[in-house]
Short mmCIF file of C-alpha atoms in Angstrom, two decimals:
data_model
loop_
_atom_site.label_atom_id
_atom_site.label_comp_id
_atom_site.label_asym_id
_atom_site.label_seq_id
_atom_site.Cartn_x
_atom_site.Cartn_y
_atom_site.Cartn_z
CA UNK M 6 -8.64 -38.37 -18.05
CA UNK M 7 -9.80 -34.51 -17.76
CA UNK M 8 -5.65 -33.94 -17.25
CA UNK M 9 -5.02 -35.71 -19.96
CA UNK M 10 -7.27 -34.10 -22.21
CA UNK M 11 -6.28 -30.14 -20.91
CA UNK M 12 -2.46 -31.40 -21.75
CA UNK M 13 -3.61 -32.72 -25.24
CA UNK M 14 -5.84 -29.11 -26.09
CA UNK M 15 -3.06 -26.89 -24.41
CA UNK M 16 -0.35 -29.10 -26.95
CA UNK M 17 -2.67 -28.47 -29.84
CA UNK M 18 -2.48 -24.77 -28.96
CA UNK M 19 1.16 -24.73 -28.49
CA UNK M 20 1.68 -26.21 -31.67
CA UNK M 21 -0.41 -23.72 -33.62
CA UNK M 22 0.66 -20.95 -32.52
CA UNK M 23 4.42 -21.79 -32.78
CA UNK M 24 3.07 -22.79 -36.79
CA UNK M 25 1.49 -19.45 -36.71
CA UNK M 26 4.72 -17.29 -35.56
CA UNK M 27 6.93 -19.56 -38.03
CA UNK M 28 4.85 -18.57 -41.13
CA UNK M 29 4.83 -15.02 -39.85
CA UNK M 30 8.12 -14.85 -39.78
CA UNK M 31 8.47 -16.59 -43.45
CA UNK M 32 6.80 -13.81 -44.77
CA UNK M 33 8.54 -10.45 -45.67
CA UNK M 34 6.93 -7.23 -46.14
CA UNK M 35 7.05 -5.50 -49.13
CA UNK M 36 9.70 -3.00 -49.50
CA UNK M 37 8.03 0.59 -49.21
CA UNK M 38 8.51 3.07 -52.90
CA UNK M 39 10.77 5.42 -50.35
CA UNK M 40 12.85 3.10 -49.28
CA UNK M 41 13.60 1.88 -52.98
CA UNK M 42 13.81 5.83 -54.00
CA UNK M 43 16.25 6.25 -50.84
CA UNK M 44 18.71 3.42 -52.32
CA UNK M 45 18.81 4.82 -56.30
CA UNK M 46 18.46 8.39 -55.87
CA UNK M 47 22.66 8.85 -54.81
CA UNK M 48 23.72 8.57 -58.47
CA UNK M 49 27.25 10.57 -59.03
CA UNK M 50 28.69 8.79 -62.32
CA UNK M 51 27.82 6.25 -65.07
CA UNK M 52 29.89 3.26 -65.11
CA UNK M 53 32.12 2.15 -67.65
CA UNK M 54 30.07 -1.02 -68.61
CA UNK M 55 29.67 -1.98 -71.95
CA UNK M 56 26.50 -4.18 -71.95
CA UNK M 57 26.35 -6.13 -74.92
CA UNK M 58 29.99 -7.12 -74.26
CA UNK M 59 29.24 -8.05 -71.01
CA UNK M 60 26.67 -10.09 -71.56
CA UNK M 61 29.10 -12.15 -74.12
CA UNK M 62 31.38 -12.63 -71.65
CA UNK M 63 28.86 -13.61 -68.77
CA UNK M 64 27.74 -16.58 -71.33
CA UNK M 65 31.88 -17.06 -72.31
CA UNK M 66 32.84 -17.47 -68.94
CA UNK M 67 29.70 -19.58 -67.71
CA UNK M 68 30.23 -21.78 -70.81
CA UNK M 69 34.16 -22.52 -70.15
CA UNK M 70 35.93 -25.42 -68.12
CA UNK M 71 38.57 -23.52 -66.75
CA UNK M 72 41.41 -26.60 -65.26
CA UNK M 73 42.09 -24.11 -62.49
CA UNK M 74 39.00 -22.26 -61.82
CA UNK M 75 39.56 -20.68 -57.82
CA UNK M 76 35.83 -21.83 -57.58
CA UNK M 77 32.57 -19.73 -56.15
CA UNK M 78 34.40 -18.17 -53.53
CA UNK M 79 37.61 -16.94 -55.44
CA UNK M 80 35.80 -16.50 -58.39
CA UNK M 81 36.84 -12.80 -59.72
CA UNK M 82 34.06 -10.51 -60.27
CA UNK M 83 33.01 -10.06 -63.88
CA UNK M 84 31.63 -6.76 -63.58
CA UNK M 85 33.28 -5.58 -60.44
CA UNK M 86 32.31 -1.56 -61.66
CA UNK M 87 28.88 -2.42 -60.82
CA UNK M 88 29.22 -2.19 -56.79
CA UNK M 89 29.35 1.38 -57.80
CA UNK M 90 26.51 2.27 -58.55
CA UNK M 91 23.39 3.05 -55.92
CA UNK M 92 21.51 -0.66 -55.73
CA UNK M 93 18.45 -1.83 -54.56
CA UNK M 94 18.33 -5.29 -53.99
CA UNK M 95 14.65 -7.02 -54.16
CA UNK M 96 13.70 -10.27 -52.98
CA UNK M 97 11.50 -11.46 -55.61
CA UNK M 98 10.26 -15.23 -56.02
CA UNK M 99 10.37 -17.04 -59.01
CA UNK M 100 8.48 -20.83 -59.66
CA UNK M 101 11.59 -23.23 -59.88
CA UNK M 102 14.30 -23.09 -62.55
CA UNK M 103 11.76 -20.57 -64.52
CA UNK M 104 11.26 -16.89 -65.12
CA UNK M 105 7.67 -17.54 -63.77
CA UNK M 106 7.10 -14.59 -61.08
CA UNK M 107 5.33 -15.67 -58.15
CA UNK M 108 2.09 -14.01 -57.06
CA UNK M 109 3.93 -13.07 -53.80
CA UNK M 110 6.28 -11.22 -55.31
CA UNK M 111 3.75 -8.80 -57.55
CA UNK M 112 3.47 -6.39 -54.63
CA UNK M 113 7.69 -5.97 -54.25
CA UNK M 114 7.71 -5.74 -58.60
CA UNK M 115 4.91 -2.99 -58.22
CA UNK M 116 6.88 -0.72 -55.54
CA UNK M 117 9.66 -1.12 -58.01
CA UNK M 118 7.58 0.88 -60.69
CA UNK M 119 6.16 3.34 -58.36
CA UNK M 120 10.07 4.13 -57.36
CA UNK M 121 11.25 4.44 -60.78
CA UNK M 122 8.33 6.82 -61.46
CA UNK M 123 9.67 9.31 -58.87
CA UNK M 124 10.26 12.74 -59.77
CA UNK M 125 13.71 12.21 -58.14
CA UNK M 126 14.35 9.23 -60.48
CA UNK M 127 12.91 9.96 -63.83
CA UNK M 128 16.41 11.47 -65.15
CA UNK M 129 17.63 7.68 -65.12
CA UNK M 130 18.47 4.69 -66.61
CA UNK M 131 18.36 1.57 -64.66
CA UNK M 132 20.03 -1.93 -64.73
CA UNK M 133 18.28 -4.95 -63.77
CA UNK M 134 20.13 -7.56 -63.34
CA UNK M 135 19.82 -11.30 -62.45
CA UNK M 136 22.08 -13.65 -59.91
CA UNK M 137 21.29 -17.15 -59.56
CA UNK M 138 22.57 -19.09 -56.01
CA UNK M 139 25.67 -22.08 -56.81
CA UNK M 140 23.10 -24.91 -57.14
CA UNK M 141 23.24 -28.20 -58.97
CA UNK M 142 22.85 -26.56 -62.73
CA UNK M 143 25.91 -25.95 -64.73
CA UNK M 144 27.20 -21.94 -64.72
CA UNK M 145 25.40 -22.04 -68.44
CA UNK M 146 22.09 -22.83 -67.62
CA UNK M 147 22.58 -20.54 -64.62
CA UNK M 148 23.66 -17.53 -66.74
CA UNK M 149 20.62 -18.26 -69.55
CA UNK M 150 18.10 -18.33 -66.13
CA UNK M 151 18.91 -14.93 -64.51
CA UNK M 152 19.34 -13.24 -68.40
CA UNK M 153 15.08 -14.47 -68.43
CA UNK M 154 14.29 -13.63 -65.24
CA UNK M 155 15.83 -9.95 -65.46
CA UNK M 156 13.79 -10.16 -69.04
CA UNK M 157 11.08 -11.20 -67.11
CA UNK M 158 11.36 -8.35 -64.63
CA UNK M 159 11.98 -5.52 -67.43
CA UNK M 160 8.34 -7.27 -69.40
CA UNK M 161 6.49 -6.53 -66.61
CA UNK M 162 7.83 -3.22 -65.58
CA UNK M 163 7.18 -1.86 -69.15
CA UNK M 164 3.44 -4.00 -70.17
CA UNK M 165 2.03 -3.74 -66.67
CA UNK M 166 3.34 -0.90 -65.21
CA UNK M 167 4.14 1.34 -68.08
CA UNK M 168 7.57 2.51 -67.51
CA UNK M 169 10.10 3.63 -70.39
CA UNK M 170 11.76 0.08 -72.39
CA UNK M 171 14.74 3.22 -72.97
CA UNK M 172 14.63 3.31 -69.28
CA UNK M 173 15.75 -0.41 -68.60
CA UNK M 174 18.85 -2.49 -69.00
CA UNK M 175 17.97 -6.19 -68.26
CA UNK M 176 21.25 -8.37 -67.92
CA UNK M 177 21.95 -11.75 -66.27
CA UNK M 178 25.38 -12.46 -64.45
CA UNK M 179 24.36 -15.84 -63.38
CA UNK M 180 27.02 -16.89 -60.78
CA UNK M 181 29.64 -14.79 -62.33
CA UNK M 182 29.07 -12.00 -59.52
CA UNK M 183 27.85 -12.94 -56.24
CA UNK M 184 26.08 -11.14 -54.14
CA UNK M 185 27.53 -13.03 -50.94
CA UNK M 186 31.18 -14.09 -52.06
CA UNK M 187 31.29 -15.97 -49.35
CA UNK M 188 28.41 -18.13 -49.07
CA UNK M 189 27.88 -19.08 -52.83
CA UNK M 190 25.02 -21.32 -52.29
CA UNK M 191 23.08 -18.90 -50.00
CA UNK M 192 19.53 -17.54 -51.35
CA UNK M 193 21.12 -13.79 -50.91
CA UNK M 194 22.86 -14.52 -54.13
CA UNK M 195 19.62 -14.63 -55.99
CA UNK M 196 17.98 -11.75 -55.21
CA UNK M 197 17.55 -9.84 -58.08
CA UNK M 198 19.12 -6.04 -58.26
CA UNK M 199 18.20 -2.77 -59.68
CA UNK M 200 21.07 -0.04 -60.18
CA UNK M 201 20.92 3.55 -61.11
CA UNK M 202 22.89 2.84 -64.33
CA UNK M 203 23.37 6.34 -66.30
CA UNK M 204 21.22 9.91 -67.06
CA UNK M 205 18.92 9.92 -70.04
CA UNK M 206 20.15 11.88 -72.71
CA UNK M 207 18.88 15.41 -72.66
CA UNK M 208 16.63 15.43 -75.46
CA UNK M 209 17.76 18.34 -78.68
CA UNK M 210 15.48 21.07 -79.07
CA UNK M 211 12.93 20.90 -81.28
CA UNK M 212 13.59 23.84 -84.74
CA UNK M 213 11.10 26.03 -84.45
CA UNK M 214 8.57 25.75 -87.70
CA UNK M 215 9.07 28.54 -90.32
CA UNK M 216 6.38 30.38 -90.55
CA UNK M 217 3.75 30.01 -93.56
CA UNK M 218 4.44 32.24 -96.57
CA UNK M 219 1.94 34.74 -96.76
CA UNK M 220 -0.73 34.34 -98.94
CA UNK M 221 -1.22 36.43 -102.18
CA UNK M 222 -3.63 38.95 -102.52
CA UNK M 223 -5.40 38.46 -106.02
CA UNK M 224 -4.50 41.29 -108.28
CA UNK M 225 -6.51 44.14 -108.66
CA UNK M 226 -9.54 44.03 -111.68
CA UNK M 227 -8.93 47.09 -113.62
#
């Protein structure tokens, strides 16, 4: 009986601490602001993207029923000038088929703004920009998701955090440009990505005021 019960208490034991290890494990750490500043701050030259067309031809694509569409794998890159550009890609947790953050993924969303806030990085403009996974919804609905989760992302860069809207280029690619070609349906391809997109435009100096006419001196009572 005592055997019995030491197997049953050293099982118990066992078991929790191989529960403990596997939810240790699920958890990531927060990336670090230096190692976010060490993967933006190698910008050389803006890339030819023109965003507003893009994001018409994201929703285009996503929408059409091509007969002979290569599927995920062959599927050519829509914006293949992006891989250009210096990239940090964040693992950040969104509630189900929403733009809904998760409270896990605050921390990850905060480093973000501390990064962008860098002296090294203030000269820059900054993409972020949404992927979705090859799942069960239509390319559509997948396109319209990552477009509000990159929204999402931007919102809470600029009302929390305080960073620059002039600063921030929010687009959503959907399944239109994988992350990991080929594995369409892995959770790589929707991590969300932030790219050094262009310099701010050097602001024009301010014209000095002219100075105030002198004032009169009242004439002289003779």
């Amino acid at each position: 009986m005592r055997a019995n019960r030491l197997f049953i208490a050293e099982t118990i034991v066992a078991l929790g601490l191989a529960l403990f290890a596997g939810t240790a494990g699920a958890q990531t750490e927060a990336p670090t602001r230096d190692d976010i500043v060490g993967k933006l701050n190698h910008f050389e030259e803006a890339a030819e993207v023109d965003l507003p067309a893009l994001k018409q031809q994201v929703m285009e694509r996503a929408k059409t029923r091509i007969k002979n569409d290569p599927g995920p794998v062959n599927r050519p890159l829509i914006a293949p000038d992006l891989a250009k550009l210096p990239a940090f890609n964040a693992q950040i947790q969104f509630d189900a088929d929403t733009p809904i953050i998760q409270p896990a993924s605050y921390r990850t969303v905060g480093r973000i703004a501390d990064a962008l806030v860098h002296s090294s990085l203030l000269p820059y403009t900054f993409l972020i920009v949404g992927h979705v996974e090859s799942n069960s919804k239509t390319r559509e609905a997948n396109a319209i998701l990552s477009q509000r989760r990159a929204d999402a992302i931007r919102d809470v860069l600029v009302n929390t955090f305080k960073i620059s809207t002039k600063r921030l280029h929010p687009i959503g690619l959907g399944e239109e440009q994988f992350l990991d070609r080929a594995k369409p349906t892995s959770a790589v391809n929707g991590q969300l990505q932030i790219l050094t997109y262009a310099k701010l435009p050097e602001e024009a100096p301010r014209p000095a005021a002219a100075p105030a006419p002198a004032a009169k001196k009242p004439a002289k009572k003779r």
